[in-house]
Amino acid sequence: MEDSTRTSPPRRAPSRKKNARDILATNDLLTFARSVEIPGVPIHPEDEACEQFSPVEARFGKHHLLWLDCLQRVEDGEIKRLMGLMPPGSAKSTYTSVLFPVHVMGRFPRSQVIVANYGTDLPRRWGRKARAIVRQNSYKTIFGTAL
């Protein structure tokens, strides 16, 4: 007779093997951006604590590619200071305050990243989106870690 108090080990999500794109995504921000689902609008916009998002469906525009290249150069140490002056809705926050810090923390696990703003609403939203990326299987495959 089996002991009913024993529990079975937790099931792990099936993980896939690292392919060449995953290896490149470890060090390349653009490849990483193409490998993960970038969080867009919350599935339940009325719930401020919602951590489930519809993925961004748009393709990368030229300004996105330029900005991601600049952020990559910051990450690689080629650029020490960077200002991005673009109009509202150009995905500055998505790439700079969500995708970039997550990539830096995956690439440099002992790094410390602070994302700051004048208020609390935007950093909370960015934090929820960042966690949504880190919870993805693709992130786990690329960096070998997850929340």
PDB file of N, CA and C in Angstrom, residues 28-67:
ATOM      1  N   ASP A  28      23.303  38.893 -27.824  1.00  0.00           N
ATOM      2  CA  ASP A  28      22.816  39.866 -28.796  1.00  0.00           C
ATOM      3  C   ASP A  28      21.382  40.277 -28.478  1.00  0.00           C
ATOM      4  N   LEU A  29      21.205  41.552 -28.173  1.00  0.00           N
ATOM      5  CA  LEU A  29      19.899  42.064 -27.751  1.00  0.00           C
ATOM      6  C   LEU A  29      18.839  41.933 -28.838  1.00  0.00           C
ATOM      7  N   LEU A  30      19.172  42.214 -30.078  1.00  0.00           N
ATOM      8  CA  LEU A  30      18.189  42.110 -31.161  1.00  0.00           C
ATOM      9  C   LEU A  30      17.728  40.674 -31.349  1.00  0.00           C
ATOM     10  N   THR A  31      18.649  39.738 -31.334  1.00  0.00           N
ATOM     11  CA  THR A  31      18.278  38.324 -31.461  1.00  0.00           C
ATOM     12  C   THR A  31      17.410  37.910 -30.274  1.00  0.00           C
ATOM     13  N   PHE A  32      17.764  38.400 -29.096  1.00  0.00           N
ATOM     14  CA  PHE A  32      16.955  38.126 -27.905  1.00  0.00           C
ATOM     15  C   PHE A  32      15.546  38.680 -28.088  1.00  0.00           C
ATOM     16  N   ALA A  33      15.445  39.924 -28.589  1.00  0.00           N
ATOM     17  CA  ALA A  33      14.130  40.549 -28.807  1.00  0.00           C
ATOM     18  C   ALA A  33      13.293  39.749 -29.796  1.00  0.00           C
ATOM     19  N   ARG A  34      13.948  39.121 -30.758  1.00  0.00           N
ATOM     20  CA  ARG A  34      13.236  38.302 -31.748  1.00  0.00           C
ATOM     21  C   ARG A  34      12.905  36.915 -31.209  1.00  0.00           C
ATOM     22  N   SER A  35      13.540  36.523 -30.119  1.00  0.00           N
ATOM     23  CA  SER A  35      13.371  35.164 -29.578  1.00  0.00           C
ATOM     24  C   SER A  35      12.323  35.071 -28.475  1.00  0.00           C
ATOM     25  N   VAL A  36      11.960  36.195 -27.871  1.00  0.00           N
ATOM     26  CA  VAL A  36      10.973  36.182 -26.791  1.00  0.00           C
ATOM     27  C   VAL A  36       9.703  36.878 -27.246  1.00  0.00           C
ATOM     28  N   GLU A  37       8.621  36.615 -26.537  1.00  0.00           N
ATOM     29  CA  GLU A  37       7.379  37.354 -26.774  1.00  0.00           C
ATOM     30  C   GLU A  37       7.455  38.643 -25.969  1.00  0.00           C
ATOM     31  N   ILE A  38       7.467  39.764 -26.662  1.00  0.00           N
ATOM     32  CA  ILE A  38       7.537  41.057 -25.983  1.00  0.00           C
ATOM     33  C   ILE A  38       6.143  41.398 -25.488  1.00  0.00           C
ATOM     34  N   PRO A  39       5.981  41.616 -24.182  1.00  0.00           N
ATOM     35  CA  PRO A  39       4.661  41.898 -23.629  1.00  0.00           C
ATOM     36  C   PRO A  39       4.108  43.237 -24.128  1.00  0.00           C
ATOM     37  N   GLY A  40       2.840  43.220 -24.477  1.00  0.00           N
ATOM     38  CA  GLY A  40       2.161  44.430 -24.934  1.00  0.00           C
ATOM     39  C   GLY A  40       1.119  44.881 -23.925  1.00  0.00           C
ATOM     40  N   VAL A  41      -0.118  44.860 -24.349  1.00  0.00           N
ATOM     41  CA  VAL A  41      -1.239  45.302 -23.520  1.00  0.00           C
ATOM     42  C   VAL A  41      -1.634  44.192 -22.541  1.00  0.00           C
ATOM     43  N   PRO A  42      -1.937  44.542 -21.273  1.00  0.00           N
ATOM     44  CA  PRO A  42      -2.401  43.512 -20.329  1.00  0.00           C
ATOM     45  C   PRO A  42      -3.678  42.839 -20.835  1.00  0.00           C
ATOM     46  N   ILE A  43      -3.800  41.556 -20.569  1.00  0.00           N
ATOM     47  CA  ILE A  43      -5.003  40.825 -20.985  1.00  0.00           C
ATOM     48  C   ILE A  43      -6.226  41.381 -20.267  1.00  0.00           C
ATOM     49  N   HIS A  44      -6.050  41.809 -19.009  1.00  0.00           N
ATOM     50  CA  HIS A  44      -7.124  42.426 -18.235  1.00  0.00           C
ATOM     51  C   HIS A  44      -6.692  43.852 -17.879  1.00  0.00           C
ATOM     52  N   PRO A  45      -6.894  44.820 -18.786  1.00  0.00           N
ATOM     53  CA  PRO A  45      -6.383  46.174 -18.552  1.00  0.00           C
ATOM     54  C   PRO A  45      -6.962  46.862 -17.321  1.00  0.00           C
ATOM     55  N   GLU A  46      -8.131  46.450 -16.883  1.00  0.00           N
ATOM     56  CA  GLU A  46      -8.736  47.074 -15.704  1.00  0.00           C
ATOM     57  C   GLU A  46      -8.056  46.640 -14.406  1.00  0.00           C
ATOM     58  N   ASP A  47      -7.313  45.526 -14.455  1.00  0.00           N
ATOM     59  CA  ASP A  47      -6.601  45.011 -13.291  1.00  0.00           C
ATOM     60  C   ASP A  47      -5.160  45.509 -13.327  1.00  0.00           C
ATOM     61  N   GLU A  48      -4.819  46.449 -12.466  1.00  0.00           N
ATOM     62  CA  GLU A  48      -3.480  47.039 -12.467  1.00  0.00           C
ATOM     63  C   GLU A  48      -2.392  46.036 -12.102  1.00  0.00           C
ATOM     64  N   ALA A  49      -2.751  44.951 -11.445  1.00  0.00           N
ATOM     65  CA  ALA A  49      -1.762  43.950 -11.042  1.00  0.00           C
ATOM     66  C   ALA A  49      -1.656  42.800 -12.051  1.00  0.00           C
ATOM     67  N   CYS A  50      -2.367  42.894 -13.170  1.00  0.00           N
ATOM     68  CA  CYS A  50      -2.360  41.828 -14.174  1.00  0.00           C
ATOM     69  C   CYS A  50      -0.949  41.606 -14.703  1.00  0.00           C
ATOM     70  N   GLU A  51      -0.495  40.345 -14.684  1.00  0.00           N
ATOM     71  CA  GLU A  51       0.837  40.012 -15.168  1.00  0.00           C
ATOM     72  C   GLU A  51       0.787  39.145 -16.422  1.00  0.00           C
ATOM     73  N   GLN A  52      -0.370  39.140 -17.088  1.00  0.00           N
ATOM     74  CA  GLN A  52      -0.498  38.422 -18.351  1.00  0.00           C
ATOM     75  C   GLN A  52      -0.739  39.465 -19.444  1.00  0.00           C
ATOM     76  N   PHE A  53       0.041  39.349 -20.520  1.00  0.00           N
ATOM     77  CA  PHE A  53       0.015  40.356 -21.566  1.00  0.00           C
ATOM     78  C   PHE A  53      -0.172  39.726 -22.932  1.00  0.00           C
ATOM     79  N   SER A  54      -0.818  40.467 -23.819  1.00  0.00           N
ATOM     80  CA  SER A  54      -0.867  40.070 -25.220  1.00  0.00           C
ATOM     81  C   SER A  54       0.492  40.396 -25.816  1.00  0.00           C
ATOM     82  N   PRO A  55       1.058  39.497 -26.613  1.00  0.00           N
ATOM     83  CA  PRO A  55       2.380  39.798 -27.192  1.00  0.00           C
ATOM     84  C   PRO A  55       2.292  40.907 -28.229  1.00  0.00           C
ATOM     85  N   VAL A  56       3.356  41.677 -28.348  1.00  0.00           N
ATOM     86  CA  VAL A  56       3.444  42.719 -29.369  1.00  0.00           C
ATOM     87  C   VAL A  56       3.562  42.022 -30.717  1.00  0.00           C
ATOM     88  N   GLU A  57       2.718  42.410 -31.650  1.00  0.00           N
ATOM     89  CA  GLU A  57       2.695  41.759 -32.964  1.00  0.00           C
ATOM     90  C   GLU A  57       3.464  42.538 -34.030  1.00  0.00           C
ATOM     91  N   ALA A  58       3.835  43.776 -33.740  1.00  0.00           N
ATOM     92  CA  ALA A  58       4.472  44.625 -34.744  1.00  0.00           C
ATOM     93  C   ALA A  58       5.877  44.142 -35.078  1.00  0.00           C
ATOM     94  N   ARG A  59       6.287  44.404 -36.295  1.00  0.00           N
ATOM     95  CA  ARG A  59       7.660  44.110 -36.703  1.00  0.00           C
ATOM     96  C   ARG A  59       8.562  45.244 -36.243  1.00  0.00           C
ATOM     97  N   PHE A  60       9.843  45.008 -36.279  1.00  0.00           N
ATOM     98  CA  PHE A  60      10.796  46.028 -35.868  1.00  0.00           C
ATOM     99  C   PHE A  60      10.927  47.079 -36.970  1.00  0.00           C
ATOM    100  N   GLY A  61      10.694  48.343 -36.587  1.00  0.00           N
ATOM    101  CA  GLY A  61      10.924  49.446 -37.507  1.00  0.00           C
ATOM    102  C   GLY A  61      12.398  49.818 -37.491  1.00  0.00           C
ATOM    103  N   LYS A  62      12.785  50.691 -38.413  1.00  0.00           N
ATOM    104  CA  LYS A  62      14.191  51.108 -38.487  1.00  0.00           C
ATOM    105  C   LYS A  62      14.632  51.784 -37.199  1.00  0.00           C
ATOM    106  N   HIS A  63      13.730  52.570 -36.594  1.00  0.00           N
ATOM    107  CA  HIS A  63      14.100  53.243 -35.339  1.00  0.00           C
ATOM    108  C   HIS A  63      14.260  52.236 -34.204  1.00  0.00           C
ATOM    109  N   HIS A  64      13.499  51.134 -34.240  1.00  0.00           N
ATOM    110  CA  HIS A  64      13.667  50.077 -33.232  1.00  0.00           C
ATOM    111  C   HIS A  64      15.045  49.424 -33.392  1.00  0.00           C
ATOM    112  N   LEU A  65      15.403  49.112 -34.627  1.00  0.00           N
ATOM    113  CA  LEU A  65      16.686  48.461 -34.887  1.00  0.00           C
ATOM    114  C   LEU A  65      17.840  49.368 -34.463  1.00  0.00           C
ATOM    115  N   LEU A  66      17.729  50.654 -34.768  1.00  0.00           N
ATOM    116  CA  LEU A  66      18.773  51.605 -34.371  1.00  0.00           C
ATOM    117  C   LEU A  66      18.881  51.690 -32.853  1.00  0.00           C
ATOM    118  N   TRP A  67      17.724  51.783 -32.171  1.00  0.00           N
ATOM    119  CA  TRP A  67      17.722  51.898 -30.714  1.00  0.00           C
ATOM    120  C   TRP A  67      18.264  50.625 -30.056  1.00  0.00           C
TER     121      TRP A  67
END
